[in-house]
PDB file of C-alpha atoms in Angstrom:
ATOM      1  CA  UNK D 260     -31.782  89.140 230.709  1.00  0.00           C
ATOM      2  CA  UNK D 261     -28.675  87.051 231.351  1.00  0.00           C
ATOM      3  CA  UNK D 262     -25.671  88.435 229.590  1.00  0.00           C
ATOM      4  CA  UNK D 263     -23.189  86.308 231.488  1.00  0.00           C
ATOM      5  CA  UNK D 264     -22.101  84.386 228.358  1.00  0.00           C
ATOM      6  CA  UNK D 265     -21.275  87.664 226.665  1.00  0.00           C
ATOM      7  CA  UNK D 266     -19.454  88.872 229.732  1.00  0.00           C
ATOM      8  CA  UNK D 267     -17.424  85.697 229.821  1.00  0.00           C
ATOM      9  CA  UNK D 268     -16.514  85.978 226.130  1.00  0.00           C
ATOM     10  CA  UNK D 269     -15.329  89.581 226.708  1.00  0.00           C
ATOM     11  CA  UNK D 270     -13.291  88.587 229.777  1.00  0.00           C
ATOM     12  CA  UNK D 271     -11.664  85.711 228.014  1.00  0.00           C
ATOM     13  CA  UNK D 272     -11.031  87.884 224.874  1.00  0.00           C
ATOM     14  CA  UNK D 273     -13.064  85.443 222.795  1.00  0.00           C
ATOM     15  CA  UNK D 274     -14.255  88.237 220.471  1.00  0.00           C
ATOM     16  CA  UNK D 275     -14.955  85.839 217.629  1.00  0.00           C
ATOM     17  CA  UNK D 276     -17.821  84.393 219.755  1.00  0.00           C
ATOM     18  CA  UNK D 277     -19.607  87.699 220.443  1.00  0.00           C
ATOM     19  CA  UNK D 278     -21.817  87.758 217.370  1.00  0.00           C
ATOM     20  CA  UNK D 279     -23.085  84.170 217.788  1.00  0.00           C
ATOM     21  CA  UNK D 280     -23.684  84.670 221.566  1.00  0.00           C
ATOM     22  CA  UNK D 281     -25.632  87.913 220.986  1.00  0.00           C
ATOM     23  CA  UNK D 282     -27.643  86.493 218.063  1.00  0.00           C
ATOM     24  CA  UNK D 283     -28.677  83.422 220.004  1.00  0.00           C
ATOM     25  CA  UNK D 284     -29.504  85.439 223.110  1.00  0.00           C
ATOM     26  CA  UNK D 285     -31.459  87.980 221.121  1.00  0.00           C
ATOM     27  CA  UNK D 286     -33.551  85.201 219.563  1.00  0.00           C
ATOM     28  CA  UNK D 287     -34.096  83.582 222.971  1.00  0.00           C
ATOM     29  CA  UNK D 288     -35.198  86.850 224.601  1.00  0.00           C
ATOM     30  CA  UNK D 289     -37.469  87.744 221.707  1.00  0.00           C
ATOM     31  CA  UNK D 290     -39.077  84.267 221.834  1.00  0.00           C
ATOM     32  CA  UNK D 291     -39.916  84.863 225.503  1.00  0.00           C
ATOM     33  CA  UNK D 292     -41.537  88.100 224.630  1.00  0.00           C
ATOM     34  CA  UNK D 293     -39.246  90.145 226.881  1.00  0.00           C
ATOM     35  CA  UNK D 294     -38.687  93.776 225.909  1.00  0.00           C
ATOM     36  CA  UNK D 295     -34.936  94.288 225.664  1.00  0.00           C
ATOM     37  CA  UNK D 296     -34.262  97.133 223.253  1.00  0.00           C
ATOM     38  CA  UNK D 297     -33.326  99.748 225.873  1.00  0.00           C
ATOM     39  CA  UNK D 298     -30.672  97.611 227.559  1.00  0.00           C
ATOM     40  CA  UNK D 299     -29.381  95.514 224.662  1.00  0.00           C
ATOM     41  CA  UNK D 300     -25.595  95.922 223.967  1.00  0.00           C
ATOM     42  CA  UNK D 301     -26.115  96.835 220.350  1.00  0.00           C
ATOM     43  CA  UNK D 302     -22.679  98.400 219.855  1.00  0.00           C
ATOM     44  CA  UNK D 303     -20.859  95.283 221.135  1.00  0.00           C
ATOM     45  CA  UNK D 304     -23.224  93.068 219.048  1.00  0.00           C
ATOM     46  CA  UNK D 305     -22.410  95.044 215.859  1.00  0.00           C
ATOM     47  CA  UNK D 306     -18.645  94.958 216.705  1.00  0.00           C
ATOM     48  CA  UNK D 307     -18.931  91.190 217.047  1.00  0.00           C
ATOM     49  CA  UNK D 308     -20.179  90.927 213.519  1.00  0.00           C
ATOM     50  CA  UNK D 309     -17.429  93.163 212.293  1.00  0.00           C
ATOM     51  CA  UNK D 310     -14.837  91.075 214.149  1.00  0.00           C
ATOM     52  CA  UNK D 311     -15.842  87.880 212.217  1.00  0.00           C
ATOM     53  CA  UNK D 312     -16.159  89.914 208.976  1.00  0.00           C
ATOM     54  CA  UNK D 313     -19.914  89.385 208.674  1.00  0.00           C
ATOM     55  CA  UNK D 314     -21.049  92.737 207.388  1.00  0.00           C
ATOM     56  CA  UNK D 315     -24.339  91.492 205.935  1.00  0.00           C
ATOM     57  CA  UNK D 316     -25.521  90.328 209.367  1.00  0.00           C
ATOM     58  CA  UNK D 317     -24.359  93.610 210.870  1.00  0.00           C
ATOM     59  CA  UNK D 318     -26.496  95.494 208.385  1.00  0.00           C
ATOM     60  CA  UNK D 319     -29.535  93.385 209.157  1.00  0.00           C
ATOM     61  CA  UNK D 320     -28.964  94.052 212.842  1.00  0.00           C
ATOM     62  CA  UNK D 321     -28.628  97.781 212.260  1.00  0.00           C
ATOM     63  CA  UNK D 322     -31.885  97.831 210.308  1.00  0.00           C
ATOM     64  CA  UNK D 323     -33.669  95.942 213.177  1.00  0.00           C
ATOM     65  CA  UNK D 324     -32.572  98.467 215.854  1.00  0.00           C
ATOM     66  CA  UNK D 325     -35.423 100.815 216.745  1.00  0.00           C
ATOM     67  CA  UNK D 326     -34.988 104.348 215.647  1.00  0.00           C
ATOM     68  CA  UNK D 327     -35.408 105.653 219.172  1.00  0.00           C
ATOM     69  CA  UNK D 328     -32.414 103.561 220.269  1.00  0.00           C
ATOM     70  CA  UNK D 329     -30.301 104.811 217.356  1.00  0.00           C
ATOM     71  CA  UNK D 330     -31.200 108.456 218.146  1.00  0.00           C
ATOM     72  CA  UNK D 331     -30.249 108.108 221.838  1.00  0.00           C
ATOM     73  CA  UNK D 332     -26.935 106.212 221.647  1.00  0.00           C
ATOM     74  CA  UNK D 333     -24.065 108.175 220.152  1.00  0.00           C
ATOM     75  CA  UNK D 334     -21.696 105.252 220.638  1.00  0.00           C
ATOM     76  CA  UNK D 335     -23.964 102.943 218.664  1.00  0.00           C
ATOM     77  CA  UNK D 336     -24.049 105.423 215.735  1.00  0.00           C
ATOM     78  CA  UNK D 337     -20.213 105.696 215.924  1.00  0.00           C
ATOM     79  CA  UNK D 338     -19.927 101.879 215.735  1.00  0.00           C
ATOM     80  CA  UNK D 339     -22.228 101.948 212.674  1.00  0.00           C
ATOM     81  CA  UNK D 340     -19.915 104.491 211.016  1.00  0.00           C
ATOM     82  CA  UNK D 341     -17.232 101.781 211.126  1.00  0.00           C
ATOM     83  CA  UNK D 342     -19.733  99.396 209.499  1.00  0.00           C
ATOM     84  CA  UNK D 343     -20.559 101.876 206.730  1.00  0.00           C
ATOM     85  CA  UNK D 344     -16.837 102.238 205.893  1.00  0.00           C
ATOM     86  CA  UNK D 345     -16.440  98.441 205.899  1.00  0.00           C
ATOM     87  CA  UNK D 346     -19.442  98.089 203.550  1.00  0.00           C
ATOM     88  CA  UNK D 347     -18.077 100.643 201.083  1.00  0.00           C
ATOM     89  CA  UNK D 348     -14.534  99.328 201.484  1.00  0.00           C
ATOM     90  CA  UNK D 349     -13.271 102.745 202.590  1.00  0.00           C
ATOM     91  CA  UNK D 350     -10.182 101.225 204.167  1.00  0.00           C
ATOM     92  CA  UNK D 351      -8.704 104.478 205.528  1.00  0.00           C
ATOM     93  CA  UNK D 352     -12.227 105.561 206.628  1.00  0.00           C
ATOM     94  CA  UNK D 353     -12.490 102.466 208.871  1.00  0.00           C
ATOM     95  CA  UNK D 354      -9.524 103.654 210.838  1.00  0.00           C
ATOM     96  CA  UNK D 355     -10.858 107.210 210.910  1.00  0.00           C
ATOM     97  CA  UNK D 356     -14.176 105.953 212.315  1.00  0.00           C
ATOM     98  CA  UNK D 357     -12.344 103.798 214.900  1.00  0.00           C
ATOM     99  CA  UNK D 358     -10.231 106.734 216.099  1.00  0.00           C
ATOM    100  CA  UNK D 359     -12.978 109.355 215.781  1.00  0.00           C
ATOM    101  CA  UNK D 360     -14.950 108.550 218.934  1.00  0.00           C
ATOM    102  CA  UNK D 361     -14.272 108.452 222.686  1.00  0.00           C
ATOM    103  CA  UNK D 362     -15.438 104.836 223.342  1.00  0.00           C
ATOM    104  CA  UNK D 363     -16.803 103.574 226.674  1.00  0.00           C
ATOM    105  CA  UNK D 364     -14.587 101.108 228.525  1.00  0.00           C
ATOM    106  CA  UNK D 365     -16.379  97.865 227.425  1.00  0.00           C
ATOM    107  CA  UNK D 366     -16.760  99.025 223.844  1.00  0.00           C
ATOM    108  CA  UNK D 367     -13.174 100.282 223.669  1.00  0.00           C
ATOM    109  CA  UNK D 368     -11.892  96.769 224.494  1.00  0.00           C
ATOM    110  CA  UNK D 369     -13.758  95.272 221.536  1.00  0.00           C
ATOM    111  CA  UNK D 370     -12.956  98.255 219.230  1.00  0.00           C
ATOM    112  CA  UNK D 371      -9.237  97.915 220.051  1.00  0.00           C
ATOM    113  CA  UNK D 372      -9.306  94.145 219.341  1.00  0.00           C
ATOM    114  CA  UNK D 373     -11.141  94.741 216.031  1.00  0.00           C
ATOM    115  CA  UNK D 374      -8.736  97.484 215.091  1.00  0.00           C
ATOM    116  CA  UNK D 375      -5.763  95.159 215.566  1.00  0.00           C
ATOM    117  CA  UNK D 376      -7.431  92.352 213.642  1.00  0.00           C
ATOM    118  CA  UNK D 377      -8.466  94.791 210.830  1.00  0.00           C
ATOM    119  CA  UNK D 378      -4.837  96.051 210.553  1.00  0.00           C
ATOM    120  CA  UNK D 379      -3.746  92.387 210.057  1.00  0.00           C
ATOM    121  CA  UNK D 380      -6.447  91.848 207.433  1.00  0.00           C
ATOM    122  CA  UNK D 381      -5.277  94.982 205.620  1.00  0.00           C
ATOM    123  CA  UNK D 382      -1.737  93.885 205.771  1.00  0.00           C
ATOM    124  CA  UNK D 383      -2.727  90.532 204.150  1.00  0.00           C
ATOM    125  CA  UNK D 384      -4.655  92.360 201.471  1.00  0.00           C
ATOM    126  CA  UNK D 385      -1.622  94.485 200.671  1.00  0.00           C
ATOM    127  CA  UNK D 386       0.569  91.411 200.718  1.00  0.00           C
ATOM    128  CA  UNK D 387      -1.627  89.652 198.162  1.00  0.00           C
ATOM    129  CA  UNK D 388      -2.473  92.643 195.971  1.00  0.00           C
ATOM    130  CA  UNK D 389       0.834  94.576 195.553  1.00  0.00           C
ATOM    131  CA  UNK D 390       4.381  94.076 194.637  1.00  0.00           C
ATOM    132  CA  UNK D 391       5.217  97.763 195.254  1.00  0.00           C
ATOM    133  CA  UNK D 392       3.168 100.417 197.044  1.00  0.00           C
ATOM    134  CA  UNK D 393       3.881 103.894 198.326  1.00  0.00           C
ATOM    135  CA  UNK D 394       4.511 104.512 201.983  1.00  0.00           C
ATOM    136  CA  UNK D 395       1.627 106.939 202.024  1.00  0.00           C
ATOM    137  CA  UNK D 396      -0.936 104.467 200.666  1.00  0.00           C
ATOM    138  CA  UNK D 397       0.382 101.784 203.027  1.00  0.00           C
ATOM    139  CA  UNK D 398      -0.067 104.155 205.945  1.00  0.00           C
ATOM    140  CA  UNK D 399      -3.704 104.828 204.893  1.00  0.00           C
ATOM    141  CA  UNK D 400      -4.543 101.139 204.548  1.00  0.00           C
ATOM    142  CA  UNK D 401      -3.002 100.269 207.891  1.00  0.00           C
ATOM    143  CA  UNK D 402      -4.339 103.297 209.744  1.00  0.00           C
ATOM    144  CA  UNK D 403      -0.909 104.328 210.930  1.00  0.00           C
ATOM    145  CA  UNK D 404       1.475 107.221 210.545  1.00  0.00           C
ATOM    146  CA  UNK D 405       3.921 106.845 207.670  1.00  0.00           C
ATOM    147  CA  UNK D 406       6.763 106.069 210.110  1.00  0.00           C
ATOM    148  CA  UNK D 407       4.730 103.479 211.972  1.00  0.00           C
ATOM    149  CA  UNK D 408       3.528 101.829 208.759  1.00  0.00           C
ATOM    150  CA  UNK D 409       7.146 101.676 207.445  1.00  0.00           C
ATOM    151  CA  UNK D 410       8.362 100.130 210.704  1.00  0.00           C
ATOM    152  CA  UNK D 411       5.433  97.599 210.686  1.00  0.00           C
ATOM    153  CA  UNK D 412       6.022  96.343 207.127  1.00  0.00           C
ATOM    154  CA  UNK D 413       9.829  96.370 207.578  1.00  0.00           C
ATOM    155  CA  UNK D 414       9.430  93.894 210.392  1.00  0.00           C
ATOM    156  CA  UNK D 415       7.741  91.705 207.858  1.00  0.00           C
ATOM    157  CA  UNK D 416      10.709  91.920 205.485  1.00  0.00           C
ATOM    158  CA  UNK D 417       9.392  94.591 203.058  1.00  0.00           C
ATOM    159  CA  UNK D 418      12.113  96.738 201.487  1.00  0.00           C
ATOM    160  CA  UNK D 419      11.944 100.493 201.901  1.00  0.00           C
ATOM    161  CA  UNK D 420      13.244 102.905 199.254  1.00  0.00           C
ATOM    162  CA  UNK D 421      13.422 106.171 201.136  1.00  0.00           C
ATOM    163  CA  UNK D 422      14.299 108.134 197.965  1.00  0.00           C
ATOM    164  CA  UNK D 423      11.136 107.184 196.031  1.00  0.00           C
ATOM    165  CA  UNK D 424       9.020 106.697 199.200  1.00  0.00           C
ATOM    166  CA  UNK D 425       8.061 103.248 197.902  1.00  0.00           C
ATOM    167  CA  UNK D 426       7.904  99.827 199.509  1.00  0.00           C
ATOM    168  CA  UNK D 427       8.695  96.526 197.845  1.00  0.00           C
ATOM    169  CA  UNK D 428       6.392  93.869 199.209  1.00  0.00           C
ATOM    170  CA  UNK D 429       8.027  90.695 200.402  1.00  0.00           C
ATOM    171  CA  UNK D 430       5.714  87.792 199.398  1.00  0.00           C
ATOM    172  CA  UNK D 431       5.341  84.965 201.801  1.00  0.00           C
ATOM    173  CA  UNK D 432       6.750  81.671 200.451  1.00  0.00           C
ATOM    174  CA  UNK D 433       4.068  79.344 199.262  1.00  0.00           C
ATOM    175  CA  UNK D 434       4.001  76.052 201.102  1.00  0.00           C
ATOM    176  CA  UNK D 435       3.401  73.275 198.598  1.00  0.00           C
ATOM    177  CA  UNK D 436       1.273  70.475 199.838  1.00  0.00           C
ATOM    178  CA  UNK D 437       2.712  67.117 199.174  1.00  0.00           C
ATOM    179  CA  UNK D 438       0.197  64.688 197.753  1.00  0.00           C
ATOM    180  CA  UNK D 439       0.343  61.207 198.894  1.00  0.00           C
ATOM    181  CA  UNK D 440       0.545  58.778 196.007  1.00  0.00           C
ATOM    182  CA  UNK D 441      -1.387  55.623 196.957  1.00  0.00           C
ATOM    183  CA  UNK D 442       0.806  53.465 194.706  1.00  0.00           C
ATOM    184  CA  UNK D 443       3.968  54.728 196.445  1.00  0.00           C
ATOM    185  CA  UNK D 444       2.329  54.180 199.871  1.00  0.00           C
ATOM    186  CA  UNK D 445       1.372  50.623 198.867  1.00  0.00           C
ATOM    187  CA  UNK D 446       4.961  49.879 197.719  1.00  0.00           C
ATOM    188  CA  UNK D 447       6.360  51.301 200.955  1.00  0.00           C
ATOM    189  CA  UNK D 448       3.973  49.234 202.948  1.00  0.00           C
ATOM    190  CA  UNK D 449       4.957  46.075 201.136  1.00  0.00           C
ATOM    191  CA  UNK D 450       8.668  46.909 201.482  1.00  0.00           C
ATOM    192  CA  UNK D 451       8.346  47.440 205.255  1.00  0.00           C
ATOM    193  CA  UNK D 452       6.277  44.256 205.570  1.00  0.00           C
ATOM    194  CA  UNK D 453       8.951  42.397 203.659  1.00  0.00           C
ATOM    195  CA  UNK D 454      11.709  43.717 205.952  1.00  0.00           C
ATOM    196  CA  UNK D 455       9.874  42.746 209.096  1.00  0.00           C
ATOM    197  CA  UNK D 456       9.100  39.221 207.990  1.00  0.00           C
TER     198      UNK D 456
END
């Protein structure tokens, strides 16, 4: 079984490609009738689906993994705990599951990348959903200590009220798209043509 494409994706930090690479390779190996369950990188495969926010595919993958493999791989079960928290939208629980296991080196790289991406996703969620939020809740969503969460959001312009332990969210300015009016474009073209001739 040639996992070189997966190794290349990991080496180049192309984590968004992991799920597709593993899905394609799994289909290819299965079509060839090769037994692969014992050596398949299920933990990395699941994390690849988490990374691209494809929880449904991750669930189907989990259901297809033989019970004997699930029983013998603690790290795989630990990865699936992250998936369970994602599925139930237990935002703080995702961080707890990430931090609650001593990951192997290869898995740790992907878990760390996913954790950073997930924190950014949670920040964007807070940004769109709240105008004010407590420091405690922000820390839970971001999986950080209260001090770290306060520093993180402060760098993004949020206002801290230390007395009330509340944060005022700084909304990002909306960039209005300018629509091109075909009539104006036609008049401009005619004008430029007239100036040139």
